XYZ file of C-alpha atoms in Angstrom:
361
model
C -57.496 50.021 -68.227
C -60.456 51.028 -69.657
C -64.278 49.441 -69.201
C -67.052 49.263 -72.171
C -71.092 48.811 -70.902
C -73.452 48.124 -73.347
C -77.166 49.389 -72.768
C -80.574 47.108 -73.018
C -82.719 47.998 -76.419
C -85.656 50.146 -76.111
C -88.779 47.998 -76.998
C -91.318 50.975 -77.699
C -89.331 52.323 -80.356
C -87.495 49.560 -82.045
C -84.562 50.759 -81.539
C -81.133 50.224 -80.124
C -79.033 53.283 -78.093
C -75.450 51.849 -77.185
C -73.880 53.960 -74.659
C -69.949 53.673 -74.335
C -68.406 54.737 -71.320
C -64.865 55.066 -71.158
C -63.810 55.257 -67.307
C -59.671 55.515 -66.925
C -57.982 54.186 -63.659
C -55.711 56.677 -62.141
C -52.538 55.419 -61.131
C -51.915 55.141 -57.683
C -49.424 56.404 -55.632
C -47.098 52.963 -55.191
C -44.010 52.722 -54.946
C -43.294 52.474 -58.702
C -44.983 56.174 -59.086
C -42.713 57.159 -56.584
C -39.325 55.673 -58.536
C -41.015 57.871 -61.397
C -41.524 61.362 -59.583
C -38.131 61.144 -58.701
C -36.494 60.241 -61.629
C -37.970 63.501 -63.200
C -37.524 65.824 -60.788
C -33.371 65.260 -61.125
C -31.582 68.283 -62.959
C -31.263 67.677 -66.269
C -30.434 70.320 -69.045
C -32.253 70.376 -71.931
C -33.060 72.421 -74.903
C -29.982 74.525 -76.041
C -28.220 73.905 -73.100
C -27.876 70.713 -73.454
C -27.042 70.539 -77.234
C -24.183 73.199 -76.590
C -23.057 71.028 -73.467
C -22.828 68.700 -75.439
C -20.930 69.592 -78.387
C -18.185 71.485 -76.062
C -18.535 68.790 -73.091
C -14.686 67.471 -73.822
C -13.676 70.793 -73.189
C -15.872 71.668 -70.586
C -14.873 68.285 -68.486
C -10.922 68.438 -69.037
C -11.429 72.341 -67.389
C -13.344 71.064 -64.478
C -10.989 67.799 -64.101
C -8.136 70.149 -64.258
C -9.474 72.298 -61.620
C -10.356 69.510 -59.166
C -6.692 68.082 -59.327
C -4.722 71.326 -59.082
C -7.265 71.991 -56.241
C -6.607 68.604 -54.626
C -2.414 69.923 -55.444
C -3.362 73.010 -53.205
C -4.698 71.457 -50.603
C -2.009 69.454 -49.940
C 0.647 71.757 -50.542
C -1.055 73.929 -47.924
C -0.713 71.121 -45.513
C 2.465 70.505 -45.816
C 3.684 74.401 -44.886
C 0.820 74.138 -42.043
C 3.187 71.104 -40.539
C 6.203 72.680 -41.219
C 4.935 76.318 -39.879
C 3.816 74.217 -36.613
C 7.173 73.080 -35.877
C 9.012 75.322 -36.630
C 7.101 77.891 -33.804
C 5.288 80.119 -36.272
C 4.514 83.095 -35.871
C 6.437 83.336 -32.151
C 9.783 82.857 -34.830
C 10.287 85.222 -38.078
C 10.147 82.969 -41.077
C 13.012 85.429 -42.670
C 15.343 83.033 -39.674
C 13.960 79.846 -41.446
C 16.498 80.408 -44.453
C 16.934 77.323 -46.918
C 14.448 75.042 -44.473
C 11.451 77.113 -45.741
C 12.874 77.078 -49.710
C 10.428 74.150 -50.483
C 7.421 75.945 -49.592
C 8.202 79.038 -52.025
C 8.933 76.586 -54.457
C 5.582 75.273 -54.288
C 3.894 78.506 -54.658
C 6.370 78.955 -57.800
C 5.446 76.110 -59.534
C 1.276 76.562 -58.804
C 1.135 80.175 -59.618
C 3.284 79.695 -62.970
C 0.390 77.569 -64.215
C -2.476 79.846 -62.490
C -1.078 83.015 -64.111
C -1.275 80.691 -67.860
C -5.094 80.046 -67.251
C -6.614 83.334 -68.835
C -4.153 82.535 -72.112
C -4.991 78.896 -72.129
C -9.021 79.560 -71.965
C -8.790 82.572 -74.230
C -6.860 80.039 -76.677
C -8.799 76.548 -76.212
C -12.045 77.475 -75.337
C -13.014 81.246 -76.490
C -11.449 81.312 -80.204
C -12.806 77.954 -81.292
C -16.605 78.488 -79.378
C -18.223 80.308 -82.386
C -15.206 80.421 -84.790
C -15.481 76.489 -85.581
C -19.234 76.844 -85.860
C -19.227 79.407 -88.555
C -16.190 77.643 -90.197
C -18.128 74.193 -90.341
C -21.416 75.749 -91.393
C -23.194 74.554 -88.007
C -23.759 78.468 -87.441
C -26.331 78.444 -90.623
C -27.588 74.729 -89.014
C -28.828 76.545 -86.281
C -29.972 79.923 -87.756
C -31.920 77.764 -90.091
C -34.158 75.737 -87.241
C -36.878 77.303 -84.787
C -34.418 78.505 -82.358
C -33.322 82.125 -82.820
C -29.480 82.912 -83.294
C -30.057 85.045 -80.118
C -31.301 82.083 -78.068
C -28.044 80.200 -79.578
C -25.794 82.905 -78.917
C -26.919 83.846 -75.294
C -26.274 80.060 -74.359
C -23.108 79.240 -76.073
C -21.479 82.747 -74.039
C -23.698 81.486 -70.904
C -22.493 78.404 -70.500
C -18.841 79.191 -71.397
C -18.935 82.121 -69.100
C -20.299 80.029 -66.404
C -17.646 77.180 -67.028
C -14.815 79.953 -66.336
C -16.238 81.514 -63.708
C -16.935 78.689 -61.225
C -13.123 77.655 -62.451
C -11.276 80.455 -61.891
C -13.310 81.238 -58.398
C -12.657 78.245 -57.114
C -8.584 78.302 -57.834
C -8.413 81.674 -56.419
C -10.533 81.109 -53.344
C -8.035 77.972 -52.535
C -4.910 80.011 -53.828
C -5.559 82.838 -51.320
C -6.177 79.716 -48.577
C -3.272 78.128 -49.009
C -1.365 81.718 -48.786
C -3.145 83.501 -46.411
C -1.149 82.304 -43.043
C 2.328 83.762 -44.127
C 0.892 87.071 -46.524
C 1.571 89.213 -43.906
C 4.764 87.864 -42.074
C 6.866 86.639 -45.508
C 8.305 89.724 -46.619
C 10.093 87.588 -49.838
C 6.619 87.707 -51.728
C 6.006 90.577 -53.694
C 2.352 90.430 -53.471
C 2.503 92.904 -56.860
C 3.831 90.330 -58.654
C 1.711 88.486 -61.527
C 1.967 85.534 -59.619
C 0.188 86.361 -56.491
C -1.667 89.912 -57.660
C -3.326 87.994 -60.533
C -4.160 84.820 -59.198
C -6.245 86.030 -56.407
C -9.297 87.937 -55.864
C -11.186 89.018 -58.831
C -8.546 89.599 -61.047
C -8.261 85.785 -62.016
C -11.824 85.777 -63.270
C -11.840 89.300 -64.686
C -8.980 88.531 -66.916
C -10.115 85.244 -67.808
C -13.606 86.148 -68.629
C -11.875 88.996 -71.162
C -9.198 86.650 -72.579
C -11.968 83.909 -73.368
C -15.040 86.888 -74.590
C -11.930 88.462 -76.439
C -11.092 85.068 -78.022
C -15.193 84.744 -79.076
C -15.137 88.314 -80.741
C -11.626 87.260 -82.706
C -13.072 84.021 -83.921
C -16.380 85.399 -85.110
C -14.767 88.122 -87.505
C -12.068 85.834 -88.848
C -14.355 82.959 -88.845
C -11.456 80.568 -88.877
C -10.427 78.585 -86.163
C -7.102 77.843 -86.105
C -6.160 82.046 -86.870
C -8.554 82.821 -84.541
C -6.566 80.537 -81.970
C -3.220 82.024 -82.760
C -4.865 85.595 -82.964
C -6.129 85.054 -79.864
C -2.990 84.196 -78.205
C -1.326 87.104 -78.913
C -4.299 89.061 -77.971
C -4.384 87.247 -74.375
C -0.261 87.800 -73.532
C -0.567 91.322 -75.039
C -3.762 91.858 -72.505
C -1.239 90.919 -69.614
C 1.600 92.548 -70.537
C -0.874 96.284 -70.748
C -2.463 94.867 -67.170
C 0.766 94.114 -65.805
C 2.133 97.974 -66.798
C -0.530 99.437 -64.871
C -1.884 97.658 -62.339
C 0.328 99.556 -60.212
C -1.763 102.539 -60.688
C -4.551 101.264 -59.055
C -2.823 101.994 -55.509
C -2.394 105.407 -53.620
C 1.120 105.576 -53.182
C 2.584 106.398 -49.594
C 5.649 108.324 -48.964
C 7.258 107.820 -45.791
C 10.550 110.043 -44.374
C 13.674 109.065 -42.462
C 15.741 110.880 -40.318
C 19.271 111.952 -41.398
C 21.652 109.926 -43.007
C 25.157 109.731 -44.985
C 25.428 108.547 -48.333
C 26.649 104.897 -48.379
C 24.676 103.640 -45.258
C 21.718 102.055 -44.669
C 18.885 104.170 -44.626
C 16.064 103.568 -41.523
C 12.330 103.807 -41.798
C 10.110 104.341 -39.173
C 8.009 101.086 -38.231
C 4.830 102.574 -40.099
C 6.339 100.883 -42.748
C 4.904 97.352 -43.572
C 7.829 94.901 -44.045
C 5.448 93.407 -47.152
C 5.261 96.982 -48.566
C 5.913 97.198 -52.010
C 8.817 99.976 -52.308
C 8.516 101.823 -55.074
C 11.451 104.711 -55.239
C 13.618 105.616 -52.201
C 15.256 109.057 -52.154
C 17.097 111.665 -50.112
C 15.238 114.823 -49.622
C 16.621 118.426 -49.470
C 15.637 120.877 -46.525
C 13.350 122.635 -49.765
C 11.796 119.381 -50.485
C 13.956 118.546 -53.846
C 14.398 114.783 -54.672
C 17.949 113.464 -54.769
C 19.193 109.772 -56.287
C 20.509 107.605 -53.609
C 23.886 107.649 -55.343
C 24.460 111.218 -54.376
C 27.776 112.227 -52.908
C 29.029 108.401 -52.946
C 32.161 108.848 -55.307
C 33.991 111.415 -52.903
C 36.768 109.645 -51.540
C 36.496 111.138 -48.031
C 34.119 111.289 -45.131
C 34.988 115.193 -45.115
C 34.231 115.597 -48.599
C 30.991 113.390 -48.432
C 29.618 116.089 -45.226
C 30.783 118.802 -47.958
C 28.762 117.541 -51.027
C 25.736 116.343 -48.321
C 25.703 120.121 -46.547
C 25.909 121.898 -50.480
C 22.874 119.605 -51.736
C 21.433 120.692 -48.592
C 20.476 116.718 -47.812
C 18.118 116.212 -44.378
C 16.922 112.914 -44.678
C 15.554 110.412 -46.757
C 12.209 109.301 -48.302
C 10.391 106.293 -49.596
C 7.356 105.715 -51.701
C 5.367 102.442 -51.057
C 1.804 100.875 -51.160
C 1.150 98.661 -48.462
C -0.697 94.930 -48.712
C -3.665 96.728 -46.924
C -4.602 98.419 -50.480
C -4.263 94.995 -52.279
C -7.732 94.266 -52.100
C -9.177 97.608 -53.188
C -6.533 97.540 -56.002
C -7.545 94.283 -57.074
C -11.072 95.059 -57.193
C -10.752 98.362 -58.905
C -9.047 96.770 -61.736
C -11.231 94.009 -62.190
C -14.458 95.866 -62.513
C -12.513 97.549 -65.438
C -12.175 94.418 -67.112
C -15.562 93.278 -66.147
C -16.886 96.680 -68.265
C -14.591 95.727 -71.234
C -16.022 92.071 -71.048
C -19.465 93.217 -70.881
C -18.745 95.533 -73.748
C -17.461 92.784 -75.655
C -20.311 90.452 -75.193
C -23.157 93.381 -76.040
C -21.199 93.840 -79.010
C -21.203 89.940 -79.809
C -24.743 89.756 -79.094
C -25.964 92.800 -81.123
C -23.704 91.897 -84.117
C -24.725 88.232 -83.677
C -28.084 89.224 -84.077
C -27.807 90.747 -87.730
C -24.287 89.257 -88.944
C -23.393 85.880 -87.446
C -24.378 83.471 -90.245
């Protein structure tokens, strides 16, 4: 509210001086000021982020709604084992005595890692190919290049945001995957912790391979600039990516070799107790007294015990060996792998960004 004062006239000169003062209340601190200071300090996005939230927001949602249930699936699952693990007397009893009774809990982890392991293909498909690749199809791309904002701006938050989607995504599946299986990883000797569906879906390597199957998926839609080829492109691209990770992941580990004392062809060989029952075995031999390598089917098609002690003395057998890589190295493997994806992802967004900059529209 403002107030207006008039002055008196000045009767020496004949003349009139109106003053106008303009005096502004300051709003006071009530309780309706207080409503407002709160309302604005609440998060909001804004700017770029909020226009690129919003024009990916379906798919940004169904990912997070997706998450939240198979979490919520996790959860449960994991209390379900945590009963039956109870009582049955774990870990005073070996689960490898539990037979059939424990079946439903590996089915479980079956079913929940067969969709984990599909995540990095599924983002790389629905949410990397079409994030630029529809833009540039539709024309939005030269929308935006033609308004205040620079492409690098646009760019920077469309990866951003994507990125950031993935990341809290596939973190939070593997934290809770690794949860639910961390009480028997060390006992249940029927898990082959190498396997895609426990090796990829925990640690790192779910959100390394996912941040390279949806950045990979970006790059393919921006130099076909067509959505659905860029999909399909990109689904190839994402299985092949597995498949080559997959072939040498194995690598990663230092391989330990481990000997046994004598033994005759046929019989079941004995390792010393260094030997982690969740060890994944890679090749078991028998070993000559000079060190040479032998298959384990050496000297079995004699057809006596005399002539098997004959062909074992002439090969000059002494034992046996095994080469392994224990769970201890699982972590270090898993990390070691993923900060080679990480570079490749980071190579493919500098590229995106640098291109972007000169060839996008």
């Amino acid at each position: 509210m403002s107030t207006f004062t008039s002055s008196s006239t000045d009767g020496k000169n004949g003349t009139t001086n109106r003053t106008m003062n303009a005096t502004t209340n300051r709003p006071r601190h009530g309780a309706g000021n207080t409503r407002t200071t709160k309302a604005t300090r609440r998060p909001r996005l804004s700017g770029m982020t909020w226009l690129v939230w919003r024009q990916h927001r379906a798919a940004f949602w169904t990912i997070l709604a997706a998450t939240v249930l198979c979490v919520a699936w996790m959860i449960y699952q994991r209390g379900q084992m945590m009963d039956f693990l109870d009582a049955y007397g774990f870990p005073a009893k070996s689960l490898d005595d539990a037979g059939k009774q424990f079946d439903p809990y590996v089915g479980a982890f079956s079913s929940v890692t067969t969709g984990l392991t599909a995540i990095p293909v599924i983002l790389g498909v629905l949410l990397g190919a079409p994030l630029l690749a529809s833009d540039l199809e539709s024309g939005t791309a030269k929308l935006i290049a033609a308004q205040s904002v620079s492409r690098n701006r646009w760019l920077a938050t469309k990866l951003g945001l994507a990125g950031l989607v993935v990341t809290v995504t596939t973190v939070t599946l593997s934290a809770v995957f690794a949860w639910w299986w961390s009480p028997i990883k060390l006992h249940y000797a029927d898990v082959d912790w190498t396997s895609r569906e426990f090796f990829n879906t925990t640690g790192p390597v779910p959100v390394a391979l996912s941040l390279l199957c949806v950045f990979g998926g970006v790059l393919i839609g921006v130099v076909l600039r067509r959505t659905l080829a860029a999909m399909v492109v990109t689904l190839g691209f994402a299985v092949a990516l597995q498949a080559v990770w997959g072939y040498f992941k194995l690598s990663l580990g230092d391989v330990v070799t481990a000997t046994s004392k004598p033994v005759s062809p046929g019989t079941t060989i004995t390792f010393p107790s260094s030997v982690p029952r969740t060890a994944h075995v890679l090749d078991t031999s028998y070993v000559s007294g000079s060190g040479k390598l032998f298959d384990l089917t050496t000297c079995t098609d004699t057809l006596s015990e005399e002539a098997t002690t004959s062909c074992m003395k002439k090969a000059d057998i002494v034992g046996a060996s095994i080469d392994y890589i224990p769970i201890s190295q699982m972590s270090s493997m898993q990390w070691f792998g993923a900060s080679i994806l990480f570079a490749l992802t980071a190579g493919i967004v500098a590229f995106l960004i640098i291109w972007g900059h000169k060839r996008l529209v």
